[in-house]
Amino acid sequence: MTTTATTTTPPVTVSTPSDREIRIERIFAAPRALVWRAMTDPALVAQWWGRGNQLVIERDERVRGGHWRYVEHAGGESHGFEGRYAEVVPPERVVRTFEWDGMPGHVALETATLEDLGDGRTRLVSVSLFHTVADRDGMLHSGMEGGIAQSYAALDRVLATLA
Amino acid sequence: MTTTATTTTPPVTVSTPSDREIRIERIFAAPRALVWRAMTDPALVAQWWGRGNQLVIERDERVRGGHWRYVEHAGGESHGFEGRYAEVVPPERVVRTFEWDGMPGHVALETATLEDLGDGRTRLVSVSLFHTVADRDGMLHSGMEGGIAQSYAALDRVLATLA
């Protein structure tokens, strides 16, 4: 399956390389060092990850073995997300686990790679591996695609302020 | 593959139901309520999980979404293990994630079930599901079988004191 969410910003391409994976691809109109900074500096992550909702970064220890925990506040509700870093290789690669409080124990392993396209743009490829097909399908049908498009559009705006 | 570690205590049977799973079976000569207690009361877990090594239970919130973290101290080294509870159904079922500090991001989902055998004995079946075949094989060849046999022999001794 491959679908493309068309917006006024660059498209997000979502595909399923295997029955337990989701692959997300998005190009950013900014150099890799800047995209890396916007995706790893907690003060900047707080500006785009929540898509306009308040995001509290309780922990974000970006080293191998470090933990992260973000809590998004929206409409009187809070949603926590957390995991642990397996690999942090600036400015190109982060591997970490991802777990939503609403489904504890359902852990995805995310491998995010930033590729310098050589023309001032950067390609992000993120592959998430789930324990089961059901976990993968649950994420796929959670409305994630629209949420990710919104997050990355907000990230575009953060990148514009850094340029 | 099925192998049985023969000791003076009941055997631990280790098998691989699929290429990403490890199944462990062990019978305990104690009623289920007692086995449940010895496997869930932190003060008792500290007496057997570490196989004689000092075990510090930093966290053990046995509710859905709760976290656990155990640190084993041996020979001047410390080894941390942690995860999160997905399901806790006394006295028969616990589902939680399992991650060793030495391989952060390599997370197994463990489903442990206690079956009342009706004759004062209890069967433990624990199935661990890994993200990859390599993770599963790494665990399988880590010497886990001997370690588990030692832990469960220590658990037998704890059960004897509770009987």
mmCIF file of C-alpha atoms in Angstrom:
data_model
loop_
_atom_site.group_PDB
_atom_site.id
_atom_site.type_symbol
_atom_site.label_atom_id
_atom_site.label_comp_id
_atom_site.label_asym_id
_atom_site.label_seq_id
_atom_site.Cartn_x
_atom_site.Cartn_y
_atom_site.Cartn_z
ATOM 1 C CA MET A 1 0.000 0.000 0.000
ATOM 2 C CA THR A 2 1.283 3.482 -0.829
ATOM 3 C CA THR A 3 -0.749 6.632 -0.306
ATOM 4 C CA THR A 4 0.247 10.263 -0.492
ATOM 5 C CA ALA A 5 -1.394 12.933 1.647
ATOM 6 C CA THR A 6 -1.504 15.995 -0.583
ATOM 7 C CA THR A 7 -1.367 19.345 1.161
ATOM 8 C CA THR A 8 0.089 22.716 0.264
ATOM 9 C CA THR A 9 3.287 21.466 1.908
ATOM 10 C CA PRO A 10 5.436 18.612 0.529
ATOM 11 C CA PRO A 11 3.597 15.275 0.524
ATOM 12 C CA VAL A 12 4.021 12.590 3.179
ATOM 13 C CA THR A 13 4.377 9.170 1.567
ATOM 14 C CA VAL A 14 3.213 6.268 3.721
ATOM 15 C CA SER A 15 3.917 2.693 2.644
ATOM 16 C CA THR A 16 4.045 -0.796 4.150
ATOM 17 C CA PRO A 17 7.302 -2.563 3.181
ATOM 18 C CA SER A 18 6.232 -5.675 5.137
ATOM 19 C CA ASP A 19 3.214 -6.749 7.174
ATOM 20 C CA ARG A 20 4.749 -5.457 10.432
ATOM 21 C CA GLU A 21 6.221 -2.196 9.148
ATOM 22 C CA ILE A 22 5.134 1.321 8.279
ATOM 23 C CA ARG A 23 7.488 3.499 6.208
ATOM 24 C CA ILE A 24 7.063 7.264 6.102
ATOM 25 C CA GLU A 25 8.934 9.538 3.703
ATOM 26 C CA ARG A 26 8.920 13.348 3.618
ATOM 27 C CA ILE A 27 11.212 15.921 2.049
ATOM 28 C CA PHE A 28 12.054 19.121 3.930
ATOM 29 C CA ALA A 29 13.248 22.296 2.174
ATOM 30 C CA ALA A 30 16.137 22.807 4.589
ATOM 31 C CA PRO A 31 19.709 21.503 5.018
ATOM 32 C CA ARG A 32 20.178 18.332 7.028
ATOM 33 C CA ALA A 33 21.962 20.033 9.955
ATOM 34 C CA LEU A 34 18.938 22.291 10.431
ATOM 35 C CA VAL A 35 16.406 19.436 10.165
ATOM 36 C CA TRP A 36 18.462 17.430 12.667
ATOM 37 C CA ARG A 37 18.439 20.389 15.071
ATOM 38 C CA ALA A 38 14.683 20.948 14.757
ATOM 39 C CA MET A 39 14.043 17.226 15.285
ATOM 40 C CA THR A 40 16.336 16.828 18.309
ATOM 41 C CA ASP A 41 16.422 20.091 20.291
ATOM 42 C CA PRO A 42 13.619 19.644 22.870
ATOM 43 C CA ALA A 43 12.691 23.357 22.753
ATOM 44 C CA LEU A 44 12.161 23.043 18.991
ATOM 45 C CA VAL A 45 10.473 19.611 19.097
ATOM 46 C CA ALA A 46 7.923 21.141 21.478
ATOM 47 C CA GLN A 47 7.002 23.617 18.722
ATOM 48 C CA TRP A 48 5.970 21.077 16.059
ATOM 49 C CA TRP A 49 5.474 17.533 17.417
ATOM 50 C CA GLY A 50 2.092 18.373 18.985
ATOM 51 C CA ARG A 51 0.696 19.947 15.780
ATOM 52 C CA GLY A 52 -0.333 23.077 17.678
ATOM 53 C CA ASN A 53 -1.274 21.250 20.890
ATOM 54 C CA GLN A 54 0.773 21.939 23.998
ATOM 55 C CA LEU A 55 3.610 19.426 24.284
ATOM 56 C CA VAL A 56 5.457 18.842 27.547
ATOM 57 C CA ILE A 57 8.785 17.082 27.076
ATOM 58 C CA GLU A 58 9.250 15.319 30.404
ATOM 59 C CA ARG A 59 12.407 13.475 29.341
ATOM 60 C CA ASP A 60 14.515 13.395 26.197
ATOM 61 C CA GLU A 61 17.920 11.840 26.787
ATOM 62 C CA ARG A 62 19.233 11.515 23.250
ATOM 63 C CA VAL A 63 21.964 8.981 23.864
ATOM 64 C CA ARG A 64 22.010 5.193 23.476
ATOM 65 C CA GLY A 65 19.907 3.794 26.328
ATOM 66 C CA GLY A 66 18.369 7.174 27.161
ATOM 67 C CA HIS A 67 14.639 7.548 27.713
ATOM 68 C CA TRP A 68 12.154 9.969 26.198
ATOM 69 C CA ARG A 69 8.634 10.913 27.280
ATOM 70 C CA TYR A 70 6.380 13.519 25.679
ATOM 71 C CA VAL A 71 2.914 14.457 26.932
ATOM 72 C CA GLU A 72 0.515 16.174 24.548
ATOM 73 C CA HIS A 73 -2.289 18.255 26.069
ATOM 74 C CA ALA A 74 -5.417 18.896 23.975
ATOM 75 C CA GLY A 75 -9.052 19.580 24.799
ATOM 76 C CA GLY A 76 -8.673 18.847 28.511
ATOM 77 C CA GLU A 77 -7.035 15.484 27.779
ATOM 78 C CA SER A 78 -3.407 14.445 27.960
ATOM 79 C CA HIS A 79 -1.714 11.753 25.925
ATOM 80 C CA GLY A 80 1.675 10.391 26.904
ATOM 81 C CA PHE A 81 4.194 8.835 24.528
ATOM 82 C CA GLU A 82 7.516 7.341 25.530
ATOM 83 C CA GLY A 83 10.355 5.030 24.693
ATOM 84 C CA ARG A 84 14.078 4.555 24.714
ATOM 85 C CA TYR A 85 16.919 5.402 22.368
ATOM 86 C CA ALA A 86 18.769 2.484 20.773
ATOM 87 C CA GLU A 87 21.015 4.578 18.487
ATOM 88 C CA VAL A 88 21.689 8.295 18.046
ATOM 89 C CA VAL A 89 24.046 9.149 15.150
ATOM 90 C CA PRO A 90 24.063 12.928 14.429
ATOM 91 C CA PRO A 91 23.057 14.261 12.009
ATOM 92 C CA GLU A 92 21.616 11.284 10.208
ATOM 93 C CA ARG A 93 20.090 8.476 12.212
ATOM 94 C CA VAL A 94 17.966 7.874 15.301
ATOM 95 C CA VAL A 95 16.605 4.500 16.388
ATOM 96 C CA ARG A 96 14.171 4.542 19.289
ATOM 97 C CA THR A 97 11.158 2.740 20.643
ATOM 98 C CA PHE A 98 7.700 4.318 20.618
ATOM 99 C CA GLU A 99 4.814 3.465 22.938
ATOM 100 C CA TRP A 100 1.535 5.306 23.566
ATOM 101 C CA ASP A 101 0.157 5.286 27.142
ATOM 102 C CA GLY A 102 -3.233 4.240 25.746
ATOM 103 C CA MET A 103 -1.813 0.901 24.580
ATOM 104 C CA PRO A 104 0.959 0.022 27.034
ATOM 105 C CA GLY A 105 3.163 -2.863 25.966
ATOM 106 C CA HIS A 106 2.542 -2.250 22.269
ATOM 107 C CA VAL A 107 6.016 -1.051 21.328
ATOM 108 C CA ALA A 108 7.240 -0.050 17.879
ATOM 109 C CA LEU A 109 10.915 0.301 16.968
ATOM 110 C CA GLU A 110 11.371 3.443 14.847
ATOM 111 C CA THR A 111 14.407 3.965 12.618
ATOM 112 C CA ALA A 112 14.567 7.547 11.334
ATOM 113 C CA THR A 113 17.141 8.520 8.716
ATOM 114 C CA LEU A 114 17.931 11.985 7.333
ATOM 115 C CA GLU A 115 19.443 12.044 3.850
ATOM 116 C CA ASP A 116 21.208 15.174 2.544
ATOM 117 C CA LEU A 117 19.800 15.619 -0.982
ATOM 118 C CA GLY A 118 22.700 17.918 -1.937
ATOM 119 C CA ASP A 119 20.440 20.777 -3.040
ATOM 120 C CA GLY A 120 19.668 22.257 0.363
ATOM 121 C CA ARG A 121 16.854 19.781 0.943
ATOM 122 C CA THR A 122 16.665 16.769 3.250
ATOM 123 C CA ARG A 123 14.783 13.495 2.939
ATOM 124 C CA LEU A 124 13.400 11.936 6.119
ATOM 125 C CA VAL A 125 12.647 8.221 6.012
ATOM 126 C CA SER A 126 11.126 6.680 9.120
ATOM 127 C CA VAL A 127 10.447 2.948 9.342
ATOM 128 C CA SER A 128 8.469 1.600 12.310
ATOM 129 C CA LEU A 129 8.576 -2.118 13.109
ATOM 130 C CA PHE A 130 5.770 -3.579 15.260
ATOM 131 C CA HIS A 131 5.600 -6.850 17.212
ATOM 132 C CA THR A 132 2.417 -7.941 15.437
ATOM 133 C CA VAL A 133 0.443 -7.291 12.261
ATOM 134 C CA ALA A 134 -2.488 -6.170 14.464
ATOM 135 C CA ASP A 135 -0.321 -3.528 16.172
ATOM 136 C CA ARG A 136 0.872 -2.276 12.785
ATOM 137 C CA ASP A 137 -2.673 -2.151 11.398
ATOM 138 C CA GLY A 138 -3.947 -0.389 14.524
ATOM 139 C CA MET A 139 -1.385 2.374 14.000
ATOM 140 C CA LEU A 140 -2.093 2.524 10.267
ATOM 141 C CA HIS A 141 -5.814 3.069 10.876
ATOM 142 C CA SER A 142 -5.414 5.472 13.801
ATOM 143 C CA GLY A 143 -5.486 8.590 11.667
ATOM 144 C CA MET A 144 -1.701 8.790 11.953
ATOM 145 C CA GLU A 145 -1.291 9.936 8.369
ATOM 146 C CA GLY A 146 -3.160 13.207 8.854
ATOM 147 C CA GLY A 147 -1.466 13.791 12.193
ATOM 148 C CA ILE A 148 1.979 13.272 10.718
ATOM 149 C CA ALA A 149 1.227 15.620 7.797
ATOM 150 C CA GLN A 150 0.196 18.286 10.338
ATOM 151 C CA SER A 151 3.308 17.720 12.474
ATOM 152 C CA TYR A 152 5.615 17.991 9.475
ATOM 153 C CA ALA A 153 3.839 21.136 8.217
ATOM 154 C CA ALA A 154 4.493 22.621 11.675
ATOM 155 C CA LEU A 155 8.113 21.436 11.389
ATOM 156 C CA ASP A 156 8.361 23.275 8.026
ATOM 157 C CA ARG A 157 7.359 26.463 9.872
ATOM 158 C CA VAL A 158 9.974 25.872 12.587
ATOM 159 C CA LEU A 159 12.633 25.287 9.894
ATOM 160 C CA ALA A 160 11.642 28.558 8.192
ATOM 161 C CA THR A 161 12.347 30.457 11.426
ATOM 162 C CA LEU A 162 15.794 28.791 11.735
ATOM 163 C CA ALA A 163 16.927 29.363 8.145
ATOM 164 C CA MET B 1 13.663 -26.821 19.091
ATOM 165 C CA THR B 2 12.827 -28.182 22.509
ATOM 166 C CA THR B 3 15.401 -28.738 25.210
ATOM 167 C CA THR B 4 15.017 -29.587 28.851
ATOM 168 C CA ALA B 5 17.473 -28.445 31.505
ATOM 169 C CA THR B 6 17.602 -31.324 33.953
ATOM 170 C CA THR B 7 18.415 -30.412 37.531
ATOM 171 C CA THR B 8 17.408 -31.774 40.893
ATOM 172 C CA THR B 9 14.458 -29.359 40.662
ATOM 173 C CA PRO B 10 11.604 -29.676 38.111
ATOM 174 C CA PRO B 11 12.833 -29.206 34.524
ATOM 175 C CA VAL B 12 12.527 -25.965 32.563
ATOM 176 C CA THR B 13 11.301 -26.663 29.045
ATOM 177 C CA VAL B 14 12.377 -24.118 26.439
ATOM 178 C CA SER B 15 10.893 -24.197 22.939
ATOM 179 C CA THR B 16 10.496 -21.921 19.919
ATOM 180 C CA PRO B 17 6.866 -21.905 18.708
ATOM 181 C CA SER B 18 7.783 -19.464 15.906
ATOM 182 C CA ASP B 19 10.946 -17.769 14.651
ATOM 183 C CA ARG B 20 10.347 -14.694 16.847
ATOM 184 C CA GLU B 21 9.202 -16.452 20.026
ATOM 185 C CA ILE B 22 10.655 -18.282 23.000
ATOM 186 C CA ARG B 23 8.322 -20.378 25.166
ATOM 187 C CA ILE B 24 9.323 -21.435 28.662
ATOM 188 C CA GLU B 25 7.402 -23.948 30.763
ATOM 189 C CA ARG B 26 8.028 -24.906 34.378
ATOM 190 C CA ILE B 27 5.916 -26.637 37.026
ATOM 191 C CA PHE B 28 6.020 -25.442 40.631
ATOM 192 C CA ALA B 29 5.033 -27.666 43.580
ATOM 193 C CA ALA B 30 2.844 -24.966 45.145
ATOM 194 C CA PRO B 31 -0.731 -23.675 44.725
ATOM 195 C CA ARG B 32 -1.297 -20.928 42.163
ATOM 196 C CA ALA B 33 -2.112 -18.221 44.738
ATOM 197 C CA LEU B 34 1.268 -18.792 46.361
ATOM 198 C CA VAL B 35 3.180 -18.813 43.080
ATOM 199 C CA TRP B 36 1.385 -15.607 42.076
ATOM 200 C CA ARG B 37 2.396 -13.994 45.364
ATOM 201 C CA ALA B 38 6.046 -15.046 45.058
ATOM 202 C CA MET B 39 6.154 -13.782 41.467
ATOM 203 C CA THR B 40 4.516 -10.407 42.143
ATOM 204 C CA ASP B 41 5.385 -9.260 45.683
ATOM 205 C CA PRO B 42 8.558 -7.161 45.185
ATOM 206 C CA ALA B 43 10.025 -8.281 48.518
ATOM 207 C CA LEU B 44 9.698 -11.905 47.376
ATOM 208 C CA VAL B 45 10.777 -11.284 43.752
ATOM 209 C CA ALA B 46 14.001 -9.778 45.155
ATOM 210 C CA GLN B 47 14.716 -13.154 46.797
ATOM 211 C CA TRP B 48 14.746 -15.283 43.633
ATOM 212 C CA TRP B 49 14.912 -13.238 40.388
ATOM 213 C CA GLY B 50 18.625 -12.501 40.808
ATOM 214 C CA ARG B 51 19.585 -16.172 41.387
ATOM 215 C CA GLY B 52 21.478 -15.258 44.550
ATOM 216 C CA ASN B 53 22.757 -11.904 43.237
ATOM 217 C CA GLN B 54 21.550 -8.759 44.937
ATOM 218 C CA LEU B 55 18.451 -7.416 43.173
ATOM 219 C CA VAL B 56 17.257 -3.848 43.638
ATOM 220 C CA ILE B 57 13.654 -3.333 42.555
ATOM 221 C CA GLU B 58 13.604 0.343 41.620
ATOM 222 C CA ARG B 59 10.034 0.285 40.301
ATOM 223 C CA ASP B 60 7.342 -2.359 40.037
ATOM 224 C CA GLU B 61 3.912 -0.866 39.374
ATOM 225 C CA ARG B 62 1.867 -3.971 38.632
ATOM 226 C CA VAL B 63 -1.057 -2.321 36.894
ATOM 227 C CA ARG B 64 -1.810 -1.801 33.196
ATOM 228 C CA GLY B 65 0.572 0.907 31.983
ATOM 229 C CA GLY B 66 2.790 0.664 35.073
ATOM 230 C CA HIS B 67 6.551 0.483 34.781
ATOM 231 C CA TRP B 68 9.039 -1.951 36.272
ATOM 232 C CA ARG B 69 12.809 -1.728 36.644
ATOM 233 C CA TYR B 70 15.084 -4.249 38.364
ATOM 234 C CA VAL B 71 18.852 -3.845 38.804
ATOM 235 C CA GLU B 72 20.955 -6.923 39.465
ATOM 236 C CA HIS B 73 24.308 -6.432 41.183
ATOM 237 C CA ALA B 74 27.002 -9.082 40.732
ATOM 238 C CA GLY B 75 30.786 -9.064 40.798
ATOM 239 C CA GLY B 76 31.057 -5.267 40.900
ATOM 240 C CA GLU B 77 28.782 -4.904 37.874
ATOM 241 C CA SER B 78 25.158 -3.911 37.680
ATOM 242 C CA HIS B 79 22.647 -4.950 35.048
ATOM 243 C CA GLY B 80 19.363 -3.111 34.630
ATOM 244 C CA PHE B 81 16.181 -4.614 33.197
ATOM 245 C CA GLU B 82 12.940 -2.761 32.669
ATOM 246 C CA GLY B 83 9.647 -2.539 30.869
ATOM 247 C CA ARG B 84 5.983 -1.793 31.191
ATOM 248 C CA TYR B 85 2.908 -3.771 32.131
ATOM 249 C CA ALA B 86 0.306 -4.306 29.396
ATOM 250 C CA GLU B 87 -1.989 -6.615 31.417
ATOM 251 C CA VAL B 88 -2.120 -7.798 35.030
ATOM 252 C CA VAL B 89 -4.853 -10.372 35.778
ATOM 253 C CA PRO B 90 -4.393 -11.938 39.242
ATOM 254 C CA PRO B 91 -3.701 -14.742 39.852
ATOM 255 C CA GLU B 92 -3.190 -16.008 36.334
ATOM 256 C CA ARG B 93 -1.758 -13.687 33.728
ATOM 257 C CA VAL B 94 0.826 -10.942 33.326
ATOM 258 C CA VAL B 95 1.809 -9.343 30.019
ATOM 259 C CA ARG B 96 4.770 -6.970 30.128
ATOM 260 C CA THR B 97 7.655 -5.751 28.045
ATOM 261 C CA PHE B 98 11.242 -6.725 28.829
ATOM 262 C CA GLU B 99 14.371 -4.776 27.877
ATOM 263 C CA TRP B 100 17.969 -5.137 29.069
ATOM 264 C CA ASP B 101 20.034 -1.944 29.477
ATOM 265 C CA GLY B 102 22.837 -3.589 27.499
ATOM 266 C CA MET B 103 20.669 -3.700 24.357
ATOM 267 C CA PRO B 104 18.361 -0.681 24.588
ATOM 268 C CA GLY B 105 15.524 -0.673 22.065
ATOM 269 C CA HIS B 106 15.471 -4.464 21.799
ATOM 270 C CA VAL B 107 12.132 -5.065 23.480
ATOM 271 C CA ALA B 108 10.387 -8.405 24.013
ATOM 272 C CA LEU B 109 6.721 -8.749 24.924
ATOM 273 C CA GLU B 110 6.358 -11.442 27.614
ATOM 274 C CA THR B 111 3.058 -13.191 28.301
ATOM 275 C CA ALA B 112 3.230 -15.233 31.520
ATOM 276 C CA THR B 113 0.362 -17.541 32.469
ATOM 277 C CA LEU B 114 -0.112 -19.530 35.668
ATOM 278 C CA GLU B 115 -2.285 -22.635 35.365
ATOM 279 C CA ASP B 116 -3.739 -24.314 38.475
ATOM 280 C CA LEU B 117 -3.052 -28.029 37.916
ATOM 281 C CA GLY B 118 -5.672 -28.979 40.549
ATOM 282 C CA ASP B 119 -3.232 -31.097 42.607
ATOM 283 C CA GLY B 120 -1.535 -28.301 44.522
ATOM 284 C CA ARG B 121 0.891 -27.652 41.671
ATOM 285 C CA THR B 122 1.036 -24.766 39.202
ATOM 286 C CA ARG B 123 2.250 -24.631 35.613
ATOM 287 C CA LEU B 124 3.994 -21.439 34.457
ATOM 288 C CA VAL B 125 4.076 -20.812 30.715
ATOM 289 C CA SER B 126 5.936 -17.723 29.542
ATOM 290 C CA VAL B 127 6.023 -16.756 25.863
ATOM 291 C CA SER B 128 8.317 -13.921 24.741
ATOM 292 C CA LEU B 129 7.766 -12.274 21.363
ATOM 293 C CA PHE B 130 10.674 -10.336 19.813
ATOM 294 C CA HIS B 131 10.713 -7.724 17.037
ATOM 295 C CA THR B 132 13.221 -9.696 14.966
ATOM 296 C CA VAL B 133 14.578 -13.224 14.565
ATOM 297 C CA ALA B 134 18.060 -11.853 15.457
ATOM 298 C CA ASP B 135 16.759 -10.472 18.773
ATOM 299 C CA ARG B 136 15.111 -13.818 19.543
ATOM 300 C CA ASP B 137 18.260 -15.769 18.659
ATOM 301 C CA GLY B 138 20.417 -13.379 20.708
ATOM 302 C CA MET B 139 18.296 -14.119 23.776
ATOM 303 C CA LEU B 140 18.237 -17.851 23.038
ATOM 304 C CA HIS B 141 22.038 -18.026 22.918
ATOM 305 C CA SER B 142 22.661 -15.693 25.881
ATOM 306 C CA GLY B 143 22.802 -18.482 28.441
ATOM 307 C CA MET B 144 19.231 -17.623 29.470
ATOM 308 C CA GLU B 145 18.297 -21.286 29.946
ATOM 309 C CA GLY B 146 20.738 -21.881 32.779
ATOM 310 C CA GLY B 147 19.895 -18.529 34.344
ATOM 311 C CA ILE B 148 16.175 -19.257 34.276
ATOM 312 C CA ALA B 149 16.677 -22.712 35.788
ATOM 313 C CA GLN B 150 18.646 -21.082 38.623
ATOM 314 C CA SER B 151 16.000 -18.387 39.157
ATOM 315 C CA TYR B 152 13.187 -20.931 39.307
ATOM 316 C CA ALA B 153 15.176 -23.153 41.695
ATOM 317 C CA ALA B 154 15.496 -20.077 43.938
ATOM 318 C CA LEU B 155 11.761 -19.482 43.490
ATOM 319 C CA ASP B 156 11.120 -23.085 44.653
ATOM 320 C CA ARG B 157 12.998 -22.240 47.860
ATOM 321 C CA VAL B 158 10.941 -19.051 48.375
ATOM 322 C CA LEU B 159 7.732 -21.056 47.838
ATOM 323 C CA ALA B 160 8.866 -23.613 50.419
ATOM 324 C CA THR B 161 9.174 -20.844 53.007
ATOM 325 C CA LEU B 162 5.654 -19.582 52.210
ATOM 326 C CA ALA B 163 3.913 -22.959 52.275
#
